[in-house]
Short mmCIF file of C-alpha atoms and ligand atoms in Angstrom, two decimals:
data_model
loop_
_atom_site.label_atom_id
_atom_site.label_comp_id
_atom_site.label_asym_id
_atom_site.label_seq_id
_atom_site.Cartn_x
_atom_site.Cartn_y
_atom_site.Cartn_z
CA UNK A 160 -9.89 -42.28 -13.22
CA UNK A 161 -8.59 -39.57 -10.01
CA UNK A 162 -8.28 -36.26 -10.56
CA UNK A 163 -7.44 -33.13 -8.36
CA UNK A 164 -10.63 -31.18 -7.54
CA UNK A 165 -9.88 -27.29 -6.08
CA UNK A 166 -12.50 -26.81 -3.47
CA UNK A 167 -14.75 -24.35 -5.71
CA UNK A 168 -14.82 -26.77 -7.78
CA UNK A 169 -16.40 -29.67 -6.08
CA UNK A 170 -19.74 -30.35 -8.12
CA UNK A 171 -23.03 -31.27 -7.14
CA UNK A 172 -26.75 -31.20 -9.02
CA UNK A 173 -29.10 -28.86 -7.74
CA UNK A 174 -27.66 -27.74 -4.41
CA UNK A 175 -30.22 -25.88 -2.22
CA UNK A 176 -27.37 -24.97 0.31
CA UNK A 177 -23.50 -24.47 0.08
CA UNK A 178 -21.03 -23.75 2.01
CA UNK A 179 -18.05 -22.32 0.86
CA UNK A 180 -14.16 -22.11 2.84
CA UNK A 181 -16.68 -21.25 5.52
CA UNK A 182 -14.48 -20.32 8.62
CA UNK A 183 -16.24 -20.12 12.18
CA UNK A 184 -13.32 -18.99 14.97
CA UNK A 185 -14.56 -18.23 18.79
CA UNK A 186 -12.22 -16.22 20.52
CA UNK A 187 -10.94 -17.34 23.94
CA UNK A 188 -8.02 -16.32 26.38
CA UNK A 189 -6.58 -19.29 25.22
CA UNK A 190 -6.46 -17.86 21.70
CA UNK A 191 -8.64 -18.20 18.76
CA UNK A 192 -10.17 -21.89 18.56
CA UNK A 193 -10.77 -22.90 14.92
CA UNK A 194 -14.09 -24.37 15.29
CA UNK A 195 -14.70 -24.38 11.50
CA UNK A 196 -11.84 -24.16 9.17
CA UNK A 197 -12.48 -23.76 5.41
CA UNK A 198 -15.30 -26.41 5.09
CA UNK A 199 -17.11 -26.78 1.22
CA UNK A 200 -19.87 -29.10 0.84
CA UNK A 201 -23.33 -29.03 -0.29
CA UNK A 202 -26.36 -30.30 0.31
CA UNK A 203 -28.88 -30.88 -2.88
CA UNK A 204 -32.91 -30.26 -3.03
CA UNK A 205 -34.46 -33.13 -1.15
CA UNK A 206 -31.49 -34.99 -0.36
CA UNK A 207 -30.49 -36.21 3.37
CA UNK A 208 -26.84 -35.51 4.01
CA UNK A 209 -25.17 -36.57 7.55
CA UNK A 210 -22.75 -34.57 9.08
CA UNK A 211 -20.65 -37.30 11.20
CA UNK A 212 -17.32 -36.47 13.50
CA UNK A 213 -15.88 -36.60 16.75
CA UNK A 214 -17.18 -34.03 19.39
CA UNK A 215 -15.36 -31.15 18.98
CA UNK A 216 -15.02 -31.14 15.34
CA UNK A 217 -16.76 -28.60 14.64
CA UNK A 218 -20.70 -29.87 13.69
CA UNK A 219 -22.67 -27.74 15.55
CA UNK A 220 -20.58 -24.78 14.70
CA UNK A 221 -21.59 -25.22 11.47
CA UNK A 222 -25.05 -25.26 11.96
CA UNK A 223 -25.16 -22.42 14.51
CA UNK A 224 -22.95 -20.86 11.28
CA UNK A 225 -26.16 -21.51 9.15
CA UNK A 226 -28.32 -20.05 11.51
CA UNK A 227 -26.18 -17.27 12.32
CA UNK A 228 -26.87 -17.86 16.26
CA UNK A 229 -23.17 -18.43 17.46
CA UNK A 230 -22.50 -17.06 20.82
CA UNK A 231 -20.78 -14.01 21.48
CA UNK A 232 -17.54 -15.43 21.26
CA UNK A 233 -18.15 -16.66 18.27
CA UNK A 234 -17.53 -15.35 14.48
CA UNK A 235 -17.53 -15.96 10.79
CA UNK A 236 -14.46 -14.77 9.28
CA UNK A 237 -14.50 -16.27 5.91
CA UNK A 238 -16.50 -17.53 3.06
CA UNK A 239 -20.03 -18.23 2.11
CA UNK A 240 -22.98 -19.69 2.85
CA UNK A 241 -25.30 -19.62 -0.36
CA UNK A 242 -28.43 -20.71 -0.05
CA UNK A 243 -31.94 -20.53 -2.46
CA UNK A 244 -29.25 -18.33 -4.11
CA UNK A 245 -28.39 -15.67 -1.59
CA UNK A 246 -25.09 -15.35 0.57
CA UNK A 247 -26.90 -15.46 4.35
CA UNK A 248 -23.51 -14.34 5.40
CA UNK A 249 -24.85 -10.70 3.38
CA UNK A 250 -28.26 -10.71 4.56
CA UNK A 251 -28.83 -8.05 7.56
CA UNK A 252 -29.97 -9.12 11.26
CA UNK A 253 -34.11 -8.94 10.02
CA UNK A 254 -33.56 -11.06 6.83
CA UNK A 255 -31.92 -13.20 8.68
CA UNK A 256 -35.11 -13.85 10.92
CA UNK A 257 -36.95 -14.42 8.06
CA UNK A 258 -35.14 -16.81 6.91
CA UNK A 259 -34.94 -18.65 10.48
CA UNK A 260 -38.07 -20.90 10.99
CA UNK A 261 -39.47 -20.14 7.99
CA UNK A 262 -36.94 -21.46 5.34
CA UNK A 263 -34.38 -22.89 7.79
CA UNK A 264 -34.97 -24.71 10.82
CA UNK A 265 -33.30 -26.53 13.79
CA UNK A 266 -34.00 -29.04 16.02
CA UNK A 267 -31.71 -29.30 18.84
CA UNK A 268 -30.07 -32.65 20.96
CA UNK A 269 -31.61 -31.26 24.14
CA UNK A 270 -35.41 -30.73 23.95
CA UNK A 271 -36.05 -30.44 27.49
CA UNK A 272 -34.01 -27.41 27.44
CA UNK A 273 -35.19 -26.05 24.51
CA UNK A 274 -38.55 -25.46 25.75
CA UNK A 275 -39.97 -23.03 27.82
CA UNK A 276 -41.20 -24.57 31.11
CA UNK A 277 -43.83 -22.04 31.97
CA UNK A 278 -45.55 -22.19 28.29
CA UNK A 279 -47.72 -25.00 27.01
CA UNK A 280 -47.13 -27.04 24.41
CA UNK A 281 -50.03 -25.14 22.26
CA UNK A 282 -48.87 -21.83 23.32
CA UNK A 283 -45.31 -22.45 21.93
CA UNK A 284 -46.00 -24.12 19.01
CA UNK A 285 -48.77 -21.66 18.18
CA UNK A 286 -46.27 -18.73 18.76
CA UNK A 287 -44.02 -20.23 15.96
CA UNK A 288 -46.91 -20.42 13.17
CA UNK A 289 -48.37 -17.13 14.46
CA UNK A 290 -44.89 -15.38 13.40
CA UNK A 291 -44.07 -17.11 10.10
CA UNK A 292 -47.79 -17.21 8.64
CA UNK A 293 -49.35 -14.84 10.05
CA UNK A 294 -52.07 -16.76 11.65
CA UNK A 295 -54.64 -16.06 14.05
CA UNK A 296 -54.56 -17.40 17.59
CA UNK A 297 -57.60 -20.02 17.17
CA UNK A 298 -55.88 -21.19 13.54
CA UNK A 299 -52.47 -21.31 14.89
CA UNK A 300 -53.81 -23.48 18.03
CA UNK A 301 -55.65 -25.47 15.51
CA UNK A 302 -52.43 -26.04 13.32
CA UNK A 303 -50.32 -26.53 16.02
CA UNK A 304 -52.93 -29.86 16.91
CA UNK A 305 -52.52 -30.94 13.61
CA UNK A 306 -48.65 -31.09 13.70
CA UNK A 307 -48.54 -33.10 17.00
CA UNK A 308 -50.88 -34.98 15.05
CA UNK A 309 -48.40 -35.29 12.16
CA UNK A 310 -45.39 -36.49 14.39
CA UNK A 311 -47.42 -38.88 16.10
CA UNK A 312 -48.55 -37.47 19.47
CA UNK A 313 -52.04 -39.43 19.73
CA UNK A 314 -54.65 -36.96 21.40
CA UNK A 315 -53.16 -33.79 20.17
CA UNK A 316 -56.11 -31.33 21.37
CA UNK A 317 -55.52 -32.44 24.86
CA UNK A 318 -51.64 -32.58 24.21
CA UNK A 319 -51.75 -28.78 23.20
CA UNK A 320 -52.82 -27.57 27.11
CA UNK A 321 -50.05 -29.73 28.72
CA UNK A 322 -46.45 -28.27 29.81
CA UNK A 323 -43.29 -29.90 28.34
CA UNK A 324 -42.73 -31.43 32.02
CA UNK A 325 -45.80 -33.92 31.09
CA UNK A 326 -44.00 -34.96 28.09
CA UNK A 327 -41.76 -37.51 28.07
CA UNK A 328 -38.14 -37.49 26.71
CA UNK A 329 -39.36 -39.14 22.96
CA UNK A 330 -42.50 -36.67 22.91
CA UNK A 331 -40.55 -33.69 23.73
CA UNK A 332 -38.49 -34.52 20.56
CA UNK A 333 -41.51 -34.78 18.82
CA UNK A 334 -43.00 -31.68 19.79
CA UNK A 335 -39.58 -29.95 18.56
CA UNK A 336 -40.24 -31.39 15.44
CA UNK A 337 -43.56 -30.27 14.95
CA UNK A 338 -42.58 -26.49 16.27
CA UNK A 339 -39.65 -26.63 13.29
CA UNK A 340 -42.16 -27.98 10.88
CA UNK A 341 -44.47 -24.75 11.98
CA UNK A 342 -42.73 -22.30 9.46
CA UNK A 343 -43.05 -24.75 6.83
CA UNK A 344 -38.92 -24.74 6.26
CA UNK A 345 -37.24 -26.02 3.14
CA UNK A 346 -34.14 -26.99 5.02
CA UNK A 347 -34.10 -29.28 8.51
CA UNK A 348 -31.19 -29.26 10.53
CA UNK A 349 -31.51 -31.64 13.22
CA UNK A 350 -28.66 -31.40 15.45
CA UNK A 351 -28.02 -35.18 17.57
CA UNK A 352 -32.48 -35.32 17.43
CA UNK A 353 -31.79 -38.67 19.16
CA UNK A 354 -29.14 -38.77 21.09
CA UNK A 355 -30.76 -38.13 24.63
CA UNK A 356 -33.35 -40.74 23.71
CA UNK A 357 -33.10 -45.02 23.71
CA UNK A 358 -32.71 -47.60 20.81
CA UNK A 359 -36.23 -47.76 20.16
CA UNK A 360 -37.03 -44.19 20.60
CA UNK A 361 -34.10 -43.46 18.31
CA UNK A 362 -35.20 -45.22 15.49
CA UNK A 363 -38.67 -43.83 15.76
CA UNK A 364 -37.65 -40.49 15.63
CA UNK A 365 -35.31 -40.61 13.07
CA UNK A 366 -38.07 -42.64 11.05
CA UNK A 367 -40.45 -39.73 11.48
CA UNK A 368 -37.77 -37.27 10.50
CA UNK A 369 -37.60 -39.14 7.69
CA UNK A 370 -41.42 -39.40 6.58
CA UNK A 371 -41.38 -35.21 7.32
CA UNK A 372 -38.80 -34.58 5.23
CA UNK A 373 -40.88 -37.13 2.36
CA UNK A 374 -44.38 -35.64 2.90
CA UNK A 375 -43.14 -31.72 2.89
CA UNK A 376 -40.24 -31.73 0.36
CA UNK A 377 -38.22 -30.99 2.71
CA UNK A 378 -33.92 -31.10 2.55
CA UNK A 379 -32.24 -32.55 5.88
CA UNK A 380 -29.32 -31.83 7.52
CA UNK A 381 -28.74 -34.88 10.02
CA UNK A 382 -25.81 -33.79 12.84
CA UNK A 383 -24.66 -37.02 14.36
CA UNK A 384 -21.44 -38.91 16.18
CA UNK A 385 -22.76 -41.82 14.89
CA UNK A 386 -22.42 -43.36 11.09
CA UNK A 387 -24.96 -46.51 12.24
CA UNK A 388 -27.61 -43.85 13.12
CA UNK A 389 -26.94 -41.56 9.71
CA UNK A 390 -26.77 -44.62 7.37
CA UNK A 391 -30.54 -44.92 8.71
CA UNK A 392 -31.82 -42.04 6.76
CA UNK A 393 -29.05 -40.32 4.65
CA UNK A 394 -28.33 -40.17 1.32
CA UNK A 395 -24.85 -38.94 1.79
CA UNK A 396 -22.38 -38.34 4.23
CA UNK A 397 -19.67 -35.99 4.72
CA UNK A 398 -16.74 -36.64 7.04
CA UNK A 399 -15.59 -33.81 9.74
CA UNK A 400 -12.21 -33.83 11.04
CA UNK A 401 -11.09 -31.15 13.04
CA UNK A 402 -12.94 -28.53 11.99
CA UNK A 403 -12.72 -29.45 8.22
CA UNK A 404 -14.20 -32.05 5.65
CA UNK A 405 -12.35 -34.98 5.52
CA UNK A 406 -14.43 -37.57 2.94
CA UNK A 407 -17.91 -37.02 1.14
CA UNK A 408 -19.56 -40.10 -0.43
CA UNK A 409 -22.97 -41.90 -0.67
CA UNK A 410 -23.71 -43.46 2.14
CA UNK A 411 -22.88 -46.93 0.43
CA UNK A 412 -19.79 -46.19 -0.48
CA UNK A 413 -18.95 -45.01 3.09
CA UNK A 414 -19.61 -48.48 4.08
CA UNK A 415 -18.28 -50.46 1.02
CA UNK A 416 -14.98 -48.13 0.34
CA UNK A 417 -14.64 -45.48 2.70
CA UNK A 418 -11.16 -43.81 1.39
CA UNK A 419 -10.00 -41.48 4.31
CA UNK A 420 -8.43 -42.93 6.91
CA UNK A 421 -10.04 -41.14 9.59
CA UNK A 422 -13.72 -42.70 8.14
CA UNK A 423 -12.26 -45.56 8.17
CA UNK A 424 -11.59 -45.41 11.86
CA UNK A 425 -14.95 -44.27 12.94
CA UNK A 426 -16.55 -47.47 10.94
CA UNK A 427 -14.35 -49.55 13.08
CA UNK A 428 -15.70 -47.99 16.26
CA UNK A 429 -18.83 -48.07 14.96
CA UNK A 430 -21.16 -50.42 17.47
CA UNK A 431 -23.59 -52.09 14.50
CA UNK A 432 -20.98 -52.69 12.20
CA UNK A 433 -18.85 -55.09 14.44
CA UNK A 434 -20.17 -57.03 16.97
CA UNK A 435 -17.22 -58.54 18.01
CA UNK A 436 -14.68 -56.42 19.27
CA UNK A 437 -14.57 -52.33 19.00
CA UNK A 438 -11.48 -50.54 18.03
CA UNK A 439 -10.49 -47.17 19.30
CA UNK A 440 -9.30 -44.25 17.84
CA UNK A 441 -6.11 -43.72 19.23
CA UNK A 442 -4.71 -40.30 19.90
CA UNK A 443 -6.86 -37.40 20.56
CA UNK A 444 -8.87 -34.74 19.26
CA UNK A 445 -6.31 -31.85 18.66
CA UNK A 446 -6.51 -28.59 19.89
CA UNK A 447 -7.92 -26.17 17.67
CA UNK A 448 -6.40 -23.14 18.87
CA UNK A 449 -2.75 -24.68 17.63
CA UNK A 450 -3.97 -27.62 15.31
CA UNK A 451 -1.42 -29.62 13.64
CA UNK A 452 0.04 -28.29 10.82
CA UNK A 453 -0.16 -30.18 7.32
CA UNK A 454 -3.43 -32.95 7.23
CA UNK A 455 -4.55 -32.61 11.00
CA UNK A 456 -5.11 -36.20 11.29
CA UNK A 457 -1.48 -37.18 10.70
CA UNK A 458 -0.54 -37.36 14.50
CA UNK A 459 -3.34 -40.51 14.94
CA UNK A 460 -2.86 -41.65 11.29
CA UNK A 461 -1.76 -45.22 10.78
CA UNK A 462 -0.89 -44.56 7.12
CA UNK A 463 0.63 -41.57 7.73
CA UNK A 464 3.30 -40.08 4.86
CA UNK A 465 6.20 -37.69 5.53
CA UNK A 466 3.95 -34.65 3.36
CA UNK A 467 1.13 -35.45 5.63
CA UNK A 468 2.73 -33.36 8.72
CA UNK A 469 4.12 -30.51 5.75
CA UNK A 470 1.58 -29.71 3.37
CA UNK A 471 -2.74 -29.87 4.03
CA UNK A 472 -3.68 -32.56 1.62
CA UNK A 473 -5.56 -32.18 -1.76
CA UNK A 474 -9.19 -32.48 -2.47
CA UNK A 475 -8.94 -35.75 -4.76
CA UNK A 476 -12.59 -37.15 -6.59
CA UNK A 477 -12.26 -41.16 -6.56
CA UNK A 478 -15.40 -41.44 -8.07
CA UNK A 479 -18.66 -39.62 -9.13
CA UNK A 480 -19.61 -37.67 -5.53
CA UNK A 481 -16.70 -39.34 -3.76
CA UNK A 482 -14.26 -36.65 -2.48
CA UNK A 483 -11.25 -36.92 0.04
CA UNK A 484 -8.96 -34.72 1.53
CA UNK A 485 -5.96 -37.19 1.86
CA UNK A 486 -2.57 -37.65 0.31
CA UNK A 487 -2.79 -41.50 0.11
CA UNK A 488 -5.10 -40.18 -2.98
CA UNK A 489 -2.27 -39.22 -4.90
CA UNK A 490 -0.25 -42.29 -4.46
FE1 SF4 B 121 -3.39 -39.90 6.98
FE2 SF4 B 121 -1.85 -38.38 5.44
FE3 SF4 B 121 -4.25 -39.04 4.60
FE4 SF4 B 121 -3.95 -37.31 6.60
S1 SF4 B 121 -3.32 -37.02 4.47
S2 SF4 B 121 -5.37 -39.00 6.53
S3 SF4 B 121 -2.16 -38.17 7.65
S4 SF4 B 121 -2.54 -40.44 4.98
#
């Protein structure tokens, strides 16, 4: 049996973060660019949920929206983000840095940049535990060995006096690892980990992610282009398109009955899954300053209805945890 879900109404178990008609804009010359526009979905204790789309559709802007660290152009003009139980989107600028490292974490795409060339590895990892436990120097530096330990960095001790320069690409992911797992975080958001890195290194990485998030409770947010990589480690997926959610599902039924047309486009263009011949995604990404009115798909949609350019489509549950934004739904 269908039926028509509102947004609030979109259930889930035991959600540890959800976000709510959350609506990120940045503000340009060119007008206001609706990076994020209205997006629900949660993300349950423990689970590993993939955030998949296009570039541009608005992924990172929802984790920088998490993490409240959008750049100055940048704002949150709607909605919530409720998570342990608290709107973040209330908390003031010092709660928020509580909450940063210590309960939420990131791990970017690009880890040469994201740490400091003139600091060792031991000095910056040691910084992190020194602010969210209170730790001395000596037990920091000793912590900080043990969690190159943990993400598999043999000879830690020595590790901890090198600069990130020494390190290669794969270890410098691994190092940002072990500084997020330094405030002990509930969430993970891990933002392309493995995109700058190689087949191998890729599936090492995201195997270790994977073992963290086992051995510390943790809940994952995975931030990826590619479906192949998520179906790796994720539980569940949810579908960005332009800003909003287009299809949530287990990751099985992603790759057994994807719904939405637009997921069903990306599995086609996904490497792994066909070995023969690639399609593309014709069209383009559209701009979000003016995007299409009605379902913002419809100008590349093959299945595309007359309502489709008119009216933004409903939320429609196909089955338990199964929810897409499409009018072929209602047909
Ligand atoms: Fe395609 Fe219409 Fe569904 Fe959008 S709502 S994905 S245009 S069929």
């Amino acid at each position: 049996m269908r039926w028509i879900l509102t947004r609030r109404e979109a259930r889930v178990n035991n959600p540890l973060i959800s976000l709510q008609n959350l609506k990120t804009y940045f503000f340009s010359e060119a007008g206001s660019v609706r990076a994020v526009d209205g997006l629900d979905f949660s993300i349950d204790k423990g689970e590993t949920v993939g955030l998949i789309g296009e570039s541009g559709c608005g992924k990172t802007t929802t984790a920088l929206s998490i993490m409240r660290l959008l750049p100055p152009n940048g704002q949150i003009l709607g909605g919530k983000i409720i998570f342990d139980d608290q709107d973040l989107l209330e908390l003031d600028a010092a709660a928020m840095r509580t909450i940063r490292g210590s309960k939420i974490a990131m791990v970017f795409q690009e880890a040469a940049t994201a740490l400091n060339p003139v600091l060792t590895i031991g000095e910056q990892i040691a910084e992190v535990i020194t602010l969210h436990q209170g730790a001395t120097h000596r037990e920091a530096l000793r912590e900080a060995a043990h969690l190159l330990e943990m993400v598999g960095l043999p000879d830690p001790v020595r590790r901890l006096t090198e600069y990130p320069h020494q390190f290669s690409g794969g270890m410098r992911q691994r190092t940002m690892l072990a500084m997020a797992m330094a405030g002990q975080p509930s969430l993970l958001i891990a933002d392309e980990p493995v995109a700058a890195l190689d087949g191998p290194l890729q599936a090492q990485v995201l195997e270790l992610i994977d073992n963290l998030k086992r051995e510390l409770d943790m809940t994952v947010l995975l931030i990826t282009h590619n479906l192949a990589l998520a179906a790796a480690i994720c539980e569940r997926i949810v579908v960005m398109y332009a800003g909003e959610m287009a299809e949530t599902a287990p990751v099985a039924t992603i790759f057994t009955a994807a719904a939405h047309p637009y997921t069903q486009c990306l599995l086609r263009a996904t490497p792994q899954l066909k070995a023969d011949r690639l399609e593309v995604i014709g069209g383009s990404v559209p701009d979000l300053v003016s995007p299409p009115p009605g379902c913002r798909f419809h100008p590349r949609c093959p299945w595309a209805l007359e309502i489709c350019s008119q009216q933004s489509p409903p939320t429609v549950e196909v089955s338990g945890g199964h929810l897409v934004n499409c009018w072929l739904m209602k047909q």
